Short mmCIF file of C-alpha atoms in Angstrom, two decimals:
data_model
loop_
_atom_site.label_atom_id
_atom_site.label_comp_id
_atom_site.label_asym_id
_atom_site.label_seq_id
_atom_site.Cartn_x
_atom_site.Cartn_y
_atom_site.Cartn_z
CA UNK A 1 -48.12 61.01 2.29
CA UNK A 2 -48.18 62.94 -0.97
CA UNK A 3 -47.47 61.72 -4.10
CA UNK A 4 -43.97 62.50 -5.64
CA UNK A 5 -43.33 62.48 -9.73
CA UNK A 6 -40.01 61.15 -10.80
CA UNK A 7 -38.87 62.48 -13.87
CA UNK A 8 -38.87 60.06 -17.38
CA UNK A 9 -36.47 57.85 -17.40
CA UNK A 10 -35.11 56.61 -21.01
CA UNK A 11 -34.05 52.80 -20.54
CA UNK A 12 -32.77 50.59 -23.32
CA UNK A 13 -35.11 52.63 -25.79
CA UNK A 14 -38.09 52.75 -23.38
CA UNK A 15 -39.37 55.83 -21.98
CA UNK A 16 -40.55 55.18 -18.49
CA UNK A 17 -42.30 57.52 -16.08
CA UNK A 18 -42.54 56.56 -12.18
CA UNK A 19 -44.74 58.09 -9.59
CA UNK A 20 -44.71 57.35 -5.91
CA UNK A 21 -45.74 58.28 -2.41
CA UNK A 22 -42.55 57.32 -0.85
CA UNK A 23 -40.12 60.31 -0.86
CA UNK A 24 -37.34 58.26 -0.08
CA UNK A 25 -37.54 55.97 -3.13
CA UNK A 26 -37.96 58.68 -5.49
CA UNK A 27 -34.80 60.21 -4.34
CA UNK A 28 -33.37 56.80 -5.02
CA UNK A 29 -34.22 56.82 -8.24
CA UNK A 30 -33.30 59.77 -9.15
CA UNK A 31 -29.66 59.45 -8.07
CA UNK A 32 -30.08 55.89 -9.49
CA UNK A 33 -30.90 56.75 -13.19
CA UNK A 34 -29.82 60.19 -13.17
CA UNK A 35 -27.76 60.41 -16.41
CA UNK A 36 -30.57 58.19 -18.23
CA UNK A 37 -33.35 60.90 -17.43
CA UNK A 38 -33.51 63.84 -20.41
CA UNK A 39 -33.38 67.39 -19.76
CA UNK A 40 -35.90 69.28 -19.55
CA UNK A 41 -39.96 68.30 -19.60
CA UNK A 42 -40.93 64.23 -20.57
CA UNK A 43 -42.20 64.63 -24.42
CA UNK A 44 -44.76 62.68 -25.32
CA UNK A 45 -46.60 59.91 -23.38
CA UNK A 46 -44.02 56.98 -21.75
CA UNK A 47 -44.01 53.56 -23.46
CA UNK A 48 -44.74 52.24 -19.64
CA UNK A 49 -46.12 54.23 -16.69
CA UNK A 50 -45.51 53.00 -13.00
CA UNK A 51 -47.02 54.11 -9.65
CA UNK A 52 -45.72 52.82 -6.47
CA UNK A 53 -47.11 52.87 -3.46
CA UNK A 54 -45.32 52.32 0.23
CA UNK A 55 -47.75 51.53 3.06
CA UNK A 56 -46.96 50.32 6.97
CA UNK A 57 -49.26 49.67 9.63
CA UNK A 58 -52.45 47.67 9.75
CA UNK A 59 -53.23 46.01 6.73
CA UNK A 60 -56.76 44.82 4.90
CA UNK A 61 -57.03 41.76 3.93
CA UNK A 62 -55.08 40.79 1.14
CA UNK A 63 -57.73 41.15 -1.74
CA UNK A 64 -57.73 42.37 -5.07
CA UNK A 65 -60.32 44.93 -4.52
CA UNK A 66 -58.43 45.94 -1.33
CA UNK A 67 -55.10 46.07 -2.35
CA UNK A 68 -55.85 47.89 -5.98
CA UNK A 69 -59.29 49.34 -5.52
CA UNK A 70 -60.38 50.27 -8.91
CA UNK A 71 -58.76 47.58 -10.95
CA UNK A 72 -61.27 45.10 -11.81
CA UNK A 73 -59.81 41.20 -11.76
CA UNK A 74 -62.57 39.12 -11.29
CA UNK A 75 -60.99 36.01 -12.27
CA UNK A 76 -58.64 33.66 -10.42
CA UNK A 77 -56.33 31.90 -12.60
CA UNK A 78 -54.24 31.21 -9.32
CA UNK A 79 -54.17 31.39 -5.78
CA UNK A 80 -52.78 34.60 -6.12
CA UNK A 81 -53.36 35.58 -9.87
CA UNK A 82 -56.59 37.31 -10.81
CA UNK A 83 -56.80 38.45 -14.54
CA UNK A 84 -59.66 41.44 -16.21
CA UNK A 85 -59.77 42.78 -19.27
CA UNK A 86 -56.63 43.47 -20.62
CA UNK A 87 -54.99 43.34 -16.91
CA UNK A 88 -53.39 40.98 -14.64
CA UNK A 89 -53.16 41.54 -10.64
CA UNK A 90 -50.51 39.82 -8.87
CA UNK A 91 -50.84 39.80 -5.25
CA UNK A 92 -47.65 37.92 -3.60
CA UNK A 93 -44.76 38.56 -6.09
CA UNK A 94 -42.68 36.03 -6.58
CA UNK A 95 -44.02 34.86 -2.90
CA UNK A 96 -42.96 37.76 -1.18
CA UNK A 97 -46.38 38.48 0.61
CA UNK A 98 -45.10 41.98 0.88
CA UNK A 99 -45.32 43.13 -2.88
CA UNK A 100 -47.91 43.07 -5.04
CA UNK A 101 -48.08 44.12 -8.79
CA UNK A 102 -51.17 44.89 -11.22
CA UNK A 103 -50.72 45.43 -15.16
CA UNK A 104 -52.82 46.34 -17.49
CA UNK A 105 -51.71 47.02 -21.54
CA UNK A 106 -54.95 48.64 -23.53
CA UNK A 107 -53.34 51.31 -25.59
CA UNK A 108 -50.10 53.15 -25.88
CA UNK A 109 -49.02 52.73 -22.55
CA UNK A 110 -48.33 49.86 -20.72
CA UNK A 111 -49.50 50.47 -17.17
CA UNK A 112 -48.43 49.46 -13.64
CA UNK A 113 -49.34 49.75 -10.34
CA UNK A 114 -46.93 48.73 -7.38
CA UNK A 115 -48.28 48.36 -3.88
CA UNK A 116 -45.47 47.38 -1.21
CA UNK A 117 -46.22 47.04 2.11
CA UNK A 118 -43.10 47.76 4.84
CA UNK A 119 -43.52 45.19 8.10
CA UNK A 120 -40.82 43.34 10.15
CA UNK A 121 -42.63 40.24 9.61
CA UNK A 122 -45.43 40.05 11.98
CA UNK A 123 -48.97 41.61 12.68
CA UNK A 124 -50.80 43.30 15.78
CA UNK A 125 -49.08 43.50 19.12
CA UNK A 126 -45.64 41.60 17.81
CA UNK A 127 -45.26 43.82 15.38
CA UNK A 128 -45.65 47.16 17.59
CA UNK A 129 -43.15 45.27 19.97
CA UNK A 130 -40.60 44.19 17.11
CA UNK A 131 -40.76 47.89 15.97
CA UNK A 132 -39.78 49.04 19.52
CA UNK A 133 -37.14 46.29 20.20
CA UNK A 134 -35.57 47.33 16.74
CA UNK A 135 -36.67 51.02 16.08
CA UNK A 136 -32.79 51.91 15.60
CA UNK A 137 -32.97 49.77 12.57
CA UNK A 138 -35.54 50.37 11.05
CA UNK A 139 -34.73 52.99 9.18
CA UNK A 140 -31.90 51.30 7.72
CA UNK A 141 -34.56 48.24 7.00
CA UNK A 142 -36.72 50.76 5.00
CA UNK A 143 -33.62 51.76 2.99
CA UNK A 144 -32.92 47.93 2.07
CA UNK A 145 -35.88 47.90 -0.07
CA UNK A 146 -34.94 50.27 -1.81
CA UNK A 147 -32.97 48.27 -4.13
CA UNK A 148 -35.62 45.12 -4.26
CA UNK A 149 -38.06 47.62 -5.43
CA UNK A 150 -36.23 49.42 -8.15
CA UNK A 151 -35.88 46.38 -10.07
CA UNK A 152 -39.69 45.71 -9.91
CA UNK A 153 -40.24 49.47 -10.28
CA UNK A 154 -38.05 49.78 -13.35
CA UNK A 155 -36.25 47.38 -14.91
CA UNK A 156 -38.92 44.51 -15.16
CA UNK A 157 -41.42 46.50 -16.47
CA UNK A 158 -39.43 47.65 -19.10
CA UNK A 159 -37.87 43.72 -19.66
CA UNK A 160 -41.71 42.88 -19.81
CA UNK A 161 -41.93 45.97 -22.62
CA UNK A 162 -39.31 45.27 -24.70
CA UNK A 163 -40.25 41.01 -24.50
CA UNK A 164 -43.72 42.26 -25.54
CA UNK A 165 -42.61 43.58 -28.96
CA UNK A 166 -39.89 40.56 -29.69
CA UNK A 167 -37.37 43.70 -29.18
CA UNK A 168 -35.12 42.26 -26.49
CA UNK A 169 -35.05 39.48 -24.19
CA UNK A 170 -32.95 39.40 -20.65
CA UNK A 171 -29.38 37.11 -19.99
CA UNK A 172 -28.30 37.50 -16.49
CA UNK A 173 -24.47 38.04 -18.24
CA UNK A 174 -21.92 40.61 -18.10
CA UNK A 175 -20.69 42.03 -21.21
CA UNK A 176 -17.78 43.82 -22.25
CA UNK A 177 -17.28 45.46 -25.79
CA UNK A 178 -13.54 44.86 -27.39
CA UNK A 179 -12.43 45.58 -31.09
CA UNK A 180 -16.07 46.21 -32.44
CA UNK A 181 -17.27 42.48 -30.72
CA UNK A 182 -19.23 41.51 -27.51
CA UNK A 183 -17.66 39.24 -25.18
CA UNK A 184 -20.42 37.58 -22.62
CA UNK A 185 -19.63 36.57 -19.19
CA UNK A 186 -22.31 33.95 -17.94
CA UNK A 187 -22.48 32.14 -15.15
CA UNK A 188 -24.32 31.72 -11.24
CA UNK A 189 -24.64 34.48 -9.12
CA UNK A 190 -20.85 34.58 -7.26
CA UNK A 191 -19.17 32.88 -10.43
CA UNK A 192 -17.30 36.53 -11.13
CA UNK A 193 -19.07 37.87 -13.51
CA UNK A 194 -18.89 41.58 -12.61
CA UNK A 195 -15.31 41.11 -11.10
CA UNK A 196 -13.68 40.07 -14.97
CA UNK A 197 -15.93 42.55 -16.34
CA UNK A 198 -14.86 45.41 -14.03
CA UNK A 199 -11.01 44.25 -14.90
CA UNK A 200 -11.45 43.84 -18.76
CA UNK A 201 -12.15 47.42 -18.39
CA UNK A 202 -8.86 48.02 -18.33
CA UNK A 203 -8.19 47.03 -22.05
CA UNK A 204 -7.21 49.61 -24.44
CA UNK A 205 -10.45 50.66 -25.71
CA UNK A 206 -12.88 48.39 -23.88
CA UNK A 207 -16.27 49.51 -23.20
CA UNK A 208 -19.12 48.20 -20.36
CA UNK A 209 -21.87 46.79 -21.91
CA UNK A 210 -23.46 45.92 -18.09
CA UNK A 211 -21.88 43.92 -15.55
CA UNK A 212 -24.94 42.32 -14.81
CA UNK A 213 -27.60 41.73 -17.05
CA UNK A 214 -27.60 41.82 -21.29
CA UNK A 215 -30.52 42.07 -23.83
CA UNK A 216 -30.48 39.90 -26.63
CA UNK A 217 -32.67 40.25 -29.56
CA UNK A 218 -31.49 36.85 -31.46
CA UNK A 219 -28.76 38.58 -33.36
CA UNK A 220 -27.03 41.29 -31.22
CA UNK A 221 -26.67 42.03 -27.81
CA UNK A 222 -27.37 45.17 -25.58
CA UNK A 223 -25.88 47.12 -22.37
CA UNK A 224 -29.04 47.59 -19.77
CA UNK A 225 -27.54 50.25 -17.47
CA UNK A 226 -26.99 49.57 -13.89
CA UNK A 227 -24.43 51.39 -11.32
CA UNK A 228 -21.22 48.91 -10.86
CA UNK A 229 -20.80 48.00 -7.56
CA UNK A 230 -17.12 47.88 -7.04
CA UNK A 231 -14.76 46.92 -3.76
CA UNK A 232 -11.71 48.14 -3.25
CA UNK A 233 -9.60 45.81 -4.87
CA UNK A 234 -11.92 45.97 -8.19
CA UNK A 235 -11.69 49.98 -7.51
CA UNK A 236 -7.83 49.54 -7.66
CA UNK A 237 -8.00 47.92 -10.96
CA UNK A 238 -9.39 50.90 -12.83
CA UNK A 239 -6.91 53.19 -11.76
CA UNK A 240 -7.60 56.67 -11.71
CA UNK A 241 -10.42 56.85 -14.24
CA UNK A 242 -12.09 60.08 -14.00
CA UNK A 243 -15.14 58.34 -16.06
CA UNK A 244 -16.54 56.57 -12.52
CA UNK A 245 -18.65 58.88 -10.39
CA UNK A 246 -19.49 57.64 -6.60
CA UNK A 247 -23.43 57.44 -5.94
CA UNK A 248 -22.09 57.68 -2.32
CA UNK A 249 -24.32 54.38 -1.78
CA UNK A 250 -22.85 51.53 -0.09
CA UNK A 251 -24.10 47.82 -0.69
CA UNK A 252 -23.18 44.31 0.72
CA UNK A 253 -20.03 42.74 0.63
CA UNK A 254 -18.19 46.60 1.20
CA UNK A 255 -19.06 47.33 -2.58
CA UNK A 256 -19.30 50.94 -3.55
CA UNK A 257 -21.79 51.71 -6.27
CA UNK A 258 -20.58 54.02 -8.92
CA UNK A 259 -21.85 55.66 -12.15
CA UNK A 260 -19.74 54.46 -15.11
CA UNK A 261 -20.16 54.91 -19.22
CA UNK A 262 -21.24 51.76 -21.03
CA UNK A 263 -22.25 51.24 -24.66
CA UNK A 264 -26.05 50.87 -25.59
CA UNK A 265 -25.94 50.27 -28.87
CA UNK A 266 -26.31 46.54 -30.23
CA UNK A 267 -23.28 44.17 -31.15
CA UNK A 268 -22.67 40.77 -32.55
CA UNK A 269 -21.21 38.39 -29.57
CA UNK A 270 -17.59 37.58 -30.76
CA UNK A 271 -17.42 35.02 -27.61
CA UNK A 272 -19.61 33.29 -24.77
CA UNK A 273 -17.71 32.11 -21.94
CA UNK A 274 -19.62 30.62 -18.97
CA UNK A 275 -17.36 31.29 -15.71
CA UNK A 276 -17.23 28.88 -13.15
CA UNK A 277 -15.03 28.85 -9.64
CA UNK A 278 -12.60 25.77 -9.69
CA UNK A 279 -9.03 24.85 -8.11
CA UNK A 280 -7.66 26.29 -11.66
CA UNK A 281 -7.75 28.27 -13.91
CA UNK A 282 -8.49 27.28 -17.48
CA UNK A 283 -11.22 27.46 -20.74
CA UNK A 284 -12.96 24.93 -22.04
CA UNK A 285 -14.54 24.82 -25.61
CA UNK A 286 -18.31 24.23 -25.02
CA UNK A 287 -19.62 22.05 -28.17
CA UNK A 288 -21.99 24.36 -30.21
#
């Protein structure tokens, strides 16, 4: 499979480039980040540079040598850590034995390489079979990834940049900007974080920070971009703004992903409000 360039993309004051072998993602990404990627030819080296690569089939033994030949790591720090000069290899991310990371910072780039292997969970002969069994959906199953990989692809790379230089640091929040303040929406995943977001949209000259994650650099706090995934009842709240463009992506829970304008420029936080579901409403002052 040849390898397909992805054009810069310009994240939270990062310049990113991305190179893979997997057609499928690249058109992803591209439809993904497609107002965040400037016209016309990348200037200048990136800040961070990421390959990824998508295999299937048999599969070496999981290795550094084997799974990033040419990266030298020859010391374990972990079971599945191995550090070199100025480079790190990470062979089960996170525990998923399916994605693997190396990184290696020795200059003006920060490099990464991402190797991802597509199975259905087993080797040999059960594979082959699962593959058969469910060959309708795999293709759909390949497609799933798609998302998974886009954060390790993109985003956390340039989290890990921006960390680097004390320049940001990640909040899983939501954050909407009203009368020249931030207001942050905190909480656990399912707490409703992008839902009061989505509707404080509404608000006379309201703007999206993100619905899903802020940066924070100690004193202000920052949009990252990400498409909003909106229902139909969250859809219906917006109206008819012409400002939301349709990816023509659907994701779980029957929520649309759209393209929508959000500030990226730094504010002070006016509030903090951690949601939480409960039989009523109400707000609590949390002691500082």
């Amino acid at each position: 499979m040849g390898v397909t360039s992805v054009r810069r993309i310009e994240l939270c004051g990062v310049a990113l480039d991305v190179v893979t072998d997997h057609p499928a993602l690249a058109r992803y990404l591209e439809g993904h980040f497609a107002h965040l990627q400037p016209a016309g030819a990348a200037a200048g080296d990136p800040d961070v540079s990421v390959r990824v690569r998508w295999t299937e089939g048999p599969r070496d033994s999981v290795r550094p040598e084997t799974v990033f030949p040419g990266w030298q790591a020859d010391t374990m720090i972990h079971r599945d850590v191995h550090v070199g000069p100025n480079r790190v290899v990470w062979l089960r991310v996170d525990d998923v034995a399916s994605l693997a990371i190396a990184s290696e910072h020795g200059g003006r780039t920060r490099r990464f390489e991402l190797c991802f292997h597509f199975s259905l969970g087993s080797r040999g002969w059960r594979e082959r079979l699962k593959r058969a069994v469910y060959r309708r959906k795999v293709p759909a199953l390949r497609r799933s990834r798609l998302s998974t990989l886009t954060y390790y692809a993109v985003y956390y790379p340039v989290w890990w940049q921006l960390e680097s230089r004390g320049a940001g640091h990640p909040l899983h929040a939501a954050g909407v900007a009203i009368d020249g303040r931030a207001l942050v929406l905190a909480g656990l995943p399912g707490a409703g974080k992008s839902t009061l977001a989505t509707s404080l949209l509404a608000v006379p000259g309201a703007e999206l920070l993100a619905d899903n994650v802020l940066l924070h650099d100690g004193r202000q706090v920052y949009g990252c971009f990400e498409p909003l995934l909106l229902d139909e009842q969250a859809r219906a709240w917006l109206g008819q703004r012409s400002a939301l463009r349709a990816l023509g992506r659907r994701h779980m829970f029957a929520r649309d992903a759209y393209h929508a304008p959000h500030r990226t420029g730094g504010l002070a936080p006016g509030a903090v409000v951690v949601l939480a579901r409960g039989r009523e409403t109400r707000l609590t002052p949390i002691d500082a």
